[in-house]
């Protein structure tokens, strides 16, 4: 009888510790990891938009939170709407946003935005992929002299990005993997 009580007490303690560890999941820099939330567009047909993605943040960034989603699966030569949602503008002067695209993407519309203080702001931008592959919509948010740089991946087609062959994956003693490249 004593053995069963100790065993169930140990199991309950282990389960409690596991749950508390899951709820305290935070990166080494003290900021929780980016999470994907399941808010879908209510305007279009069910499942027509991708889920909201919260962009990861760094401790010394602009302080503005960015969430984004794509209006559908990107296709070569066809426009894709990217919905941006900004929150956390605290500077009385507001914040500014500059948008750029990588080679292989074209940005339609304005490449800069102004965000008013104290309210959530939404913006939609349209990008067109020139071909299949991975390219990025780059979002630079400036508030109070600090800047955040966020790259939104635009994956067109099924072609997965390939790593260059002249790199070698090595394991560190702590278990992390790095890619070793030759100096040029």
PDB file of C-alpha atoms in Angstrom:
ATOM      1  CA  UNK A   1       0.000   0.000   0.000  1.00  0.00           C
ATOM      2  CA  UNK A   2       2.823   2.429   0.824  1.00  0.00           C
ATOM      3  CA  UNK A   3       4.584   1.585  -2.434  1.00  0.00           C
ATOM      4  CA  UNK A   4       1.463   2.465  -4.501  1.00  0.00           C
ATOM      5  CA  UNK A   5       1.074   5.805  -2.671  1.00  0.00           C
ATOM      6  CA  UNK A   6       4.691   6.762  -3.326  1.00  0.00           C
ATOM      7  CA  UNK A   7       4.448   5.701  -6.950  1.00  0.00           C
ATOM      8  CA  UNK A   8       1.286   7.739  -7.617  1.00  0.00           C
ATOM      9  CA  UNK A   9       2.706  10.730  -5.690  1.00  0.00           C
ATOM     10  CA  UNK A  10       5.891  10.562  -7.796  1.00  0.00           C
ATOM     11  CA  UNK A  11       3.855  10.294 -11.009  1.00  0.00           C
ATOM     12  CA  UNK A  12       1.690  13.278 -10.015  1.00  0.00           C
ATOM     13  CA  UNK A  13       4.777  15.339  -9.132  1.00  0.00           C
ATOM     14  CA  UNK A  14       6.448  14.475 -12.451  1.00  0.00           C
ATOM     15  CA  UNK A  15       3.281  15.384 -14.393  1.00  0.00           C
ATOM     16  CA  UNK A  16       3.012  18.704 -12.545  1.00  0.00           C
ATOM     17  CA  UNK A  17       6.629  19.570 -13.296  1.00  0.00           C
ATOM     18  CA  UNK A  18       6.167  18.694 -16.958  1.00  0.00           C
ATOM     19  CA  UNK A  19       3.094  20.932 -17.230  1.00  0.00           C
ATOM     20  CA  UNK A  20       4.817  23.844 -15.509  1.00  0.00           C
ATOM     21  CA  UNK A  21       7.807  23.480 -17.837  1.00  0.00           C
ATOM     22  CA  UNK A  22       5.501  23.605 -20.865  1.00  0.00           C
ATOM     23  CA  UNK A  23       3.728  26.727 -19.656  1.00  0.00           C
ATOM     24  CA  UNK A  24       7.042  28.497 -19.015  1.00  0.00           C
ATOM     25  CA  UNK A  25       8.449  27.938 -22.519  1.00  0.00           C
ATOM     26  CA  UNK A  26      10.614  31.013 -23.139  1.00  0.00           C
ATOM     27  CA  UNK A  27      13.698  31.536 -25.245  1.00  0.00           C
ATOM     28  CA  UNK A  28      17.038  32.367 -23.655  1.00  0.00           C
ATOM     29  CA  UNK A  29      16.529  36.061 -24.439  1.00  0.00           C
ATOM     30  CA  UNK A  30      13.365  36.136 -22.286  1.00  0.00           C
ATOM     31  CA  UNK A  31      10.859  36.550 -25.127  1.00  0.00           C
ATOM     32  CA  UNK A  32       8.346  33.768 -25.835  1.00  0.00           C
ATOM     33  CA  UNK A  33       8.753  31.990 -29.177  1.00  0.00           C
ATOM     34  CA  UNK A  34       6.617  33.016 -32.138  1.00  0.00           C
ATOM     35  CA  UNK A  35       3.257  31.304 -32.252  1.00  0.00           C
ATOM     36  CA  UNK A  36       0.791  30.728 -34.999  1.00  0.00           C
ATOM     37  CA  UNK A  37      -2.785  31.489 -34.083  1.00  0.00           C
ATOM     38  CA  UNK A  38      -5.795  30.087 -35.884  1.00  0.00           C
ATOM     39  CA  UNK A  39      -7.692  33.265 -36.775  1.00  0.00           C
ATOM     40  CA  UNK A  40      -9.082  32.816 -40.273  1.00  0.00           C
ATOM     41  CA  UNK A  41     -10.578  35.499 -42.456  1.00  0.00           C
ATOM     42  CA  UNK A  42     -14.309  35.848 -42.008  1.00  0.00           C
ATOM     43  CA  UNK A  43     -14.681  37.744 -45.278  1.00  0.00           C
ATOM     44  CA  UNK A  44     -13.775  35.006 -47.749  1.00  0.00           C
ATOM     45  CA  UNK A  45     -14.790  31.387 -48.194  1.00  0.00           C
ATOM     46  CA  UNK A  46     -13.939  29.086 -45.315  1.00  0.00           C
ATOM     47  CA  UNK A  47     -10.219  28.205 -45.311  1.00  0.00           C
ATOM     48  CA  UNK A  48      -9.330  30.737 -48.040  1.00  0.00           C
ATOM     49  CA  UNK A  49      -6.717  32.541 -45.927  1.00  0.00           C
ATOM     50  CA  UNK A  50      -3.727  31.168 -44.085  1.00  0.00           C
ATOM     51  CA  UNK A  51      -3.527  31.455 -40.281  1.00  0.00           C
ATOM     52  CA  UNK A  52      -2.080  34.547 -38.604  1.00  0.00           C
ATOM     53  CA  UNK A  53       1.642  34.293 -37.892  1.00  0.00           C
ATOM     54  CA  UNK A  54       3.212  36.391 -35.137  1.00  0.00           C
ATOM     55  CA  UNK A  55       6.654  37.632 -36.161  1.00  0.00           C
ATOM     56  CA  UNK A  56       9.407  36.860 -33.656  1.00  0.00           C
ATOM     57  CA  UNK A  57      10.836  39.778 -31.713  1.00  0.00           C
ATOM     58  CA  UNK A  58      14.148  40.715 -30.157  1.00  0.00           C
ATOM     59  CA  UNK A  59      14.658  42.578 -26.871  1.00  0.00           C
ATOM     60  CA  UNK A  60      16.025  45.704 -28.572  1.00  0.00           C
ATOM     61  CA  UNK A  61      13.522  45.924 -31.435  1.00  0.00           C
ATOM     62  CA  UNK A  62      11.130  48.781 -32.211  1.00  0.00           C
ATOM     63  CA  UNK A  63       8.504  47.521 -29.757  1.00  0.00           C
ATOM     64  CA  UNK A  64       5.865  47.126 -32.470  1.00  0.00           C
ATOM     65  CA  UNK A  65       4.216  43.700 -32.748  1.00  0.00           C
ATOM     66  CA  UNK A  66       3.655  42.383 -36.282  1.00  0.00           C
ATOM     67  CA  UNK A  67       1.251  39.634 -37.286  1.00  0.00           C
ATOM     68  CA  UNK A  68       0.805  38.643 -40.925  1.00  0.00           C
ATOM     69  CA  UNK A  69      -0.974  36.170 -43.151  1.00  0.00           C
ATOM     70  CA  UNK A  70      -1.113  35.369 -46.827  1.00  0.00           C
ATOM     71  CA  UNK A  71      -4.415  35.666 -48.682  1.00  0.00           C
ATOM     72  CA  UNK A  72      -3.836  32.292 -50.338  1.00  0.00           C
ATOM     73  CA  UNK A  73      -1.131  30.064 -51.746  1.00  0.00           C
ATOM     74  CA  UNK A  74       1.331  32.098 -53.855  1.00  0.00           C
ATOM     75  CA  UNK A  75       1.415  31.197 -57.555  1.00  0.00           C
ATOM     76  CA  UNK A  76       3.961  32.308 -60.130  1.00  0.00           C
ATOM     77  CA  UNK A  77       2.839  35.373 -62.068  1.00  0.00           C
ATOM     78  CA  UNK A  78      -0.294  35.885 -59.954  1.00  0.00           C
ATOM     79  CA  UNK A  79      -0.781  38.481 -57.202  1.00  0.00           C
ATOM     80  CA  UNK A  80      -0.732  37.366 -53.567  1.00  0.00           C
ATOM     81  CA  UNK A  81      -2.165  39.615 -50.885  1.00  0.00           C
ATOM     82  CA  UNK A  82      -0.192  39.789 -47.632  1.00  0.00           C
ATOM     83  CA  UNK A  83      -2.198  41.212 -44.726  1.00  0.00           C
ATOM     84  CA  UNK A  84      -0.072  42.971 -42.085  1.00  0.00           C
ATOM     85  CA  UNK A  85      -1.336  43.837 -38.605  1.00  0.00           C
ATOM     86  CA  UNK A  86       0.684  46.188 -36.395  1.00  0.00           C
ATOM     87  CA  UNK A  87       0.131  46.730 -32.668  1.00  0.00           C
ATOM     88  CA  UNK A  88       2.074  48.349 -29.829  1.00  0.00           C
ATOM     89  CA  UNK A  89       2.894  51.764 -31.271  1.00  0.00           C
ATOM     90  CA  UNK A  90       3.615  53.809 -28.135  1.00  0.00           C
ATOM     91  CA  UNK A  91       5.694  56.736 -29.443  1.00  0.00           C
ATOM     92  CA  UNK A  92       3.518  59.884 -29.692  1.00  0.00           C
ATOM     93  CA  UNK A  93       5.070  60.518 -33.128  1.00  0.00           C
ATOM     94  CA  UNK A  94       3.885  57.088 -34.305  1.00  0.00           C
ATOM     95  CA  UNK A  95       5.976  54.587 -36.239  1.00  0.00           C
ATOM     96  CA  UNK A  96       7.007  54.134 -39.848  1.00  0.00           C
ATOM     97  CA  UNK A  97       7.196  51.026 -41.995  1.00  0.00           C
ATOM     98  CA  UNK A  98       9.356  50.455 -45.085  1.00  0.00           C
ATOM     99  CA  UNK A  99       8.746  47.450 -47.342  1.00  0.00           C
ATOM    100  CA  UNK A 100      11.214  45.827 -49.727  1.00  0.00           C
ATOM    101  CA  UNK A 101      11.218  42.542 -51.655  1.00  0.00           C
ATOM    102  CA  UNK A 102      13.899  40.054 -52.632  1.00  0.00           C
ATOM    103  CA  UNK A 103      14.785  39.281 -56.231  1.00  0.00           C
ATOM    104  CA  UNK A 104      12.012  37.166 -57.714  1.00  0.00           C
ATOM    105  CA  UNK A 105       9.193  39.212 -56.123  1.00  0.00           C
ATOM    106  CA  UNK A 106       7.502  42.406 -57.226  1.00  0.00           C
ATOM    107  CA  UNK A 107       5.774  44.726 -54.744  1.00  0.00           C
ATOM    108  CA  UNK A 108       2.606  46.473 -55.909  1.00  0.00           C
ATOM    109  CA  UNK A 109       1.524  49.636 -54.154  1.00  0.00           C
ATOM    110  CA  UNK A 110       3.239  51.828 -51.598  1.00  0.00           C
ATOM    111  CA  UNK A 111       6.557  50.763 -50.095  1.00  0.00           C
ATOM    112  CA  UNK A 112       6.074  52.853 -46.938  1.00  0.00           C
ATOM    113  CA  UNK A 113       3.415  53.196 -44.255  1.00  0.00           C
ATOM    114  CA  UNK A 114       2.810  55.425 -41.239  1.00  0.00           C
ATOM    115  CA  UNK A 115       1.395  53.889 -38.058  1.00  0.00           C
ATOM    116  CA  UNK A 116      -0.569  56.056 -35.615  1.00  0.00           C
ATOM    117  CA  UNK A 117       0.148  55.706 -31.881  1.00  0.00           C
ATOM    118  CA  UNK A 118      -2.074  53.768 -29.497  1.00  0.00           C
ATOM    119  CA  UNK A 119      -4.097  51.737 -31.970  1.00  0.00           C
ATOM    120  CA  UNK A 120      -3.899  48.577 -34.059  1.00  0.00           C
ATOM    121  CA  UNK A 121      -3.210  49.217 -37.742  1.00  0.00           C
ATOM    122  CA  UNK A 122      -3.905  46.899 -40.662  1.00  0.00           C
ATOM    123  CA  UNK A 123      -2.392  47.085 -44.127  1.00  0.00           C
ATOM    124  CA  UNK A 124      -2.567  44.894 -47.198  1.00  0.00           C
ATOM    125  CA  UNK A 125       0.244  44.669 -49.716  1.00  0.00           C
ATOM    126  CA  UNK A 126       0.327  42.715 -52.940  1.00  0.00           C
ATOM    127  CA  UNK A 127       3.345  40.777 -54.147  1.00  0.00           C
ATOM    128  CA  UNK A 128       3.802  38.866 -57.387  1.00  0.00           C
ATOM    129  CA  UNK A 129       6.241  35.946 -57.616  1.00  0.00           C
ATOM    130  CA  UNK A 130       8.212  35.812 -60.858  1.00  0.00           C
ATOM    131  CA  UNK A 131       8.731  32.048 -60.611  1.00  0.00           C
ATOM    132  CA  UNK A 132       8.742  29.091 -58.243  1.00  0.00           C
ATOM    133  CA  UNK A 133      10.910  29.174 -55.150  1.00  0.00           C
ATOM    134  CA  UNK A 134      11.361  31.077 -51.910  1.00  0.00           C
ATOM    135  CA  UNK A 135      11.632  34.872 -51.673  1.00  0.00           C
ATOM    136  CA  UNK A 136      10.988  37.330 -48.851  1.00  0.00           C
ATOM    137  CA  UNK A 137       8.874  40.415 -48.236  1.00  0.00           C
ATOM    138  CA  UNK A 138      11.041  42.492 -45.867  1.00  0.00           C
ATOM    139  CA  UNK A 139       9.313  44.733 -43.308  1.00  0.00           C
ATOM    140  CA  UNK A 140      11.341  47.409 -41.496  1.00  0.00           C
ATOM    141  CA  UNK A 141       9.473  49.035 -38.576  1.00  0.00           C
ATOM    142  CA  UNK A 142      10.956  52.160 -36.942  1.00  0.00           C
ATOM    143  CA  UNK A 143       9.701  53.677 -33.692  1.00  0.00           C
ATOM    144  CA  UNK A 144      11.563  56.030 -31.376  1.00  0.00           C
ATOM    145  CA  UNK A 145      14.882  55.563 -33.178  1.00  0.00           C
ATOM    146  CA  UNK A 146      14.793  51.736 -32.953  1.00  0.00           C
ATOM    147  CA  UNK A 147      14.173  49.477 -35.935  1.00  0.00           C
ATOM    148  CA  UNK A 148      12.802  45.952 -36.312  1.00  0.00           C
ATOM    149  CA  UNK A 149      13.567  43.914 -39.428  1.00  0.00           C
ATOM    150  CA  UNK A 150      11.151  41.090 -40.263  1.00  0.00           C
ATOM    151  CA  UNK A 151      11.321  38.872 -43.341  1.00  0.00           C
ATOM    152  CA  UNK A 152       8.060  37.234 -44.427  1.00  0.00           C
ATOM    153  CA  UNK A 153       8.643  34.085 -46.500  1.00  0.00           C
ATOM    154  CA  UNK A 154       6.743  33.827 -49.786  1.00  0.00           C
ATOM    155  CA  UNK A 155       7.019  30.216 -50.955  1.00  0.00           C
ATOM    156  CA  UNK A 156       5.783  29.820 -54.516  1.00  0.00           C
ATOM    157  CA  UNK A 157       5.186  26.305 -55.796  1.00  0.00           C
ATOM    158  CA  UNK A 158       6.516  23.116 -54.285  1.00  0.00           C
ATOM    159  CA  UNK A 159      10.186  23.788 -55.009  1.00  0.00           C
ATOM    160  CA  UNK A 160      11.911  23.635 -51.630  1.00  0.00           C
ATOM    161  CA  UNK A 161      14.918  25.874 -51.102  1.00  0.00           C
ATOM    162  CA  UNK A 162      18.141  23.949 -51.563  1.00  0.00           C
ATOM    163  CA  UNK A 163      21.252  24.403 -49.455  1.00  0.00           C
ATOM    164  CA  UNK A 164      24.449  25.051 -51.323  1.00  0.00           C
ATOM    165  CA  UNK A 165      26.562  21.925 -51.598  1.00  0.00           C
ATOM    166  CA  UNK A 166      29.789  23.478 -50.262  1.00  0.00           C
ATOM    167  CA  UNK A 167      28.590  23.513 -46.632  1.00  0.00           C
ATOM    168  CA  UNK A 168      29.054  20.807 -44.032  1.00  0.00           C
ATOM    169  CA  UNK A 169      26.765  20.233 -41.011  1.00  0.00           C
ATOM    170  CA  UNK A 170      28.658  19.819 -37.735  1.00  0.00           C
ATOM    171  CA  UNK A 171      27.335  19.094 -34.254  1.00  0.00           C
ATOM    172  CA  UNK A 172      28.422  21.181 -31.281  1.00  0.00           C
ATOM    173  CA  UNK A 173      29.014  19.610 -27.837  1.00  0.00           C
ATOM    174  CA  UNK A 174      25.756  21.216 -26.581  1.00  0.00           C
ATOM    175  CA  UNK A 175      23.743  19.380 -29.250  1.00  0.00           C
ATOM    176  CA  UNK A 176      23.237  22.315 -31.647  1.00  0.00           C
ATOM    177  CA  UNK A 177      24.061  21.909 -35.340  1.00  0.00           C
ATOM    178  CA  UNK A 178      25.994  24.461 -37.384  1.00  0.00           C
ATOM    179  CA  UNK A 179      26.835  24.697 -41.072  1.00  0.00           C
ATOM    180  CA  UNK A 180      30.543  25.080 -41.705  1.00  0.00           C
ATOM    181  CA  UNK A 181      31.370  26.987 -44.901  1.00  0.00           C
ATOM    182  CA  UNK A 182      34.795  27.561 -46.417  1.00  0.00           C
ATOM    183  CA  UNK A 183      36.208  31.102 -46.272  1.00  0.00           C
ATOM    184  CA  UNK A 184      36.236  32.948 -49.577  1.00  0.00           C
TER     185      UNK A 184
END
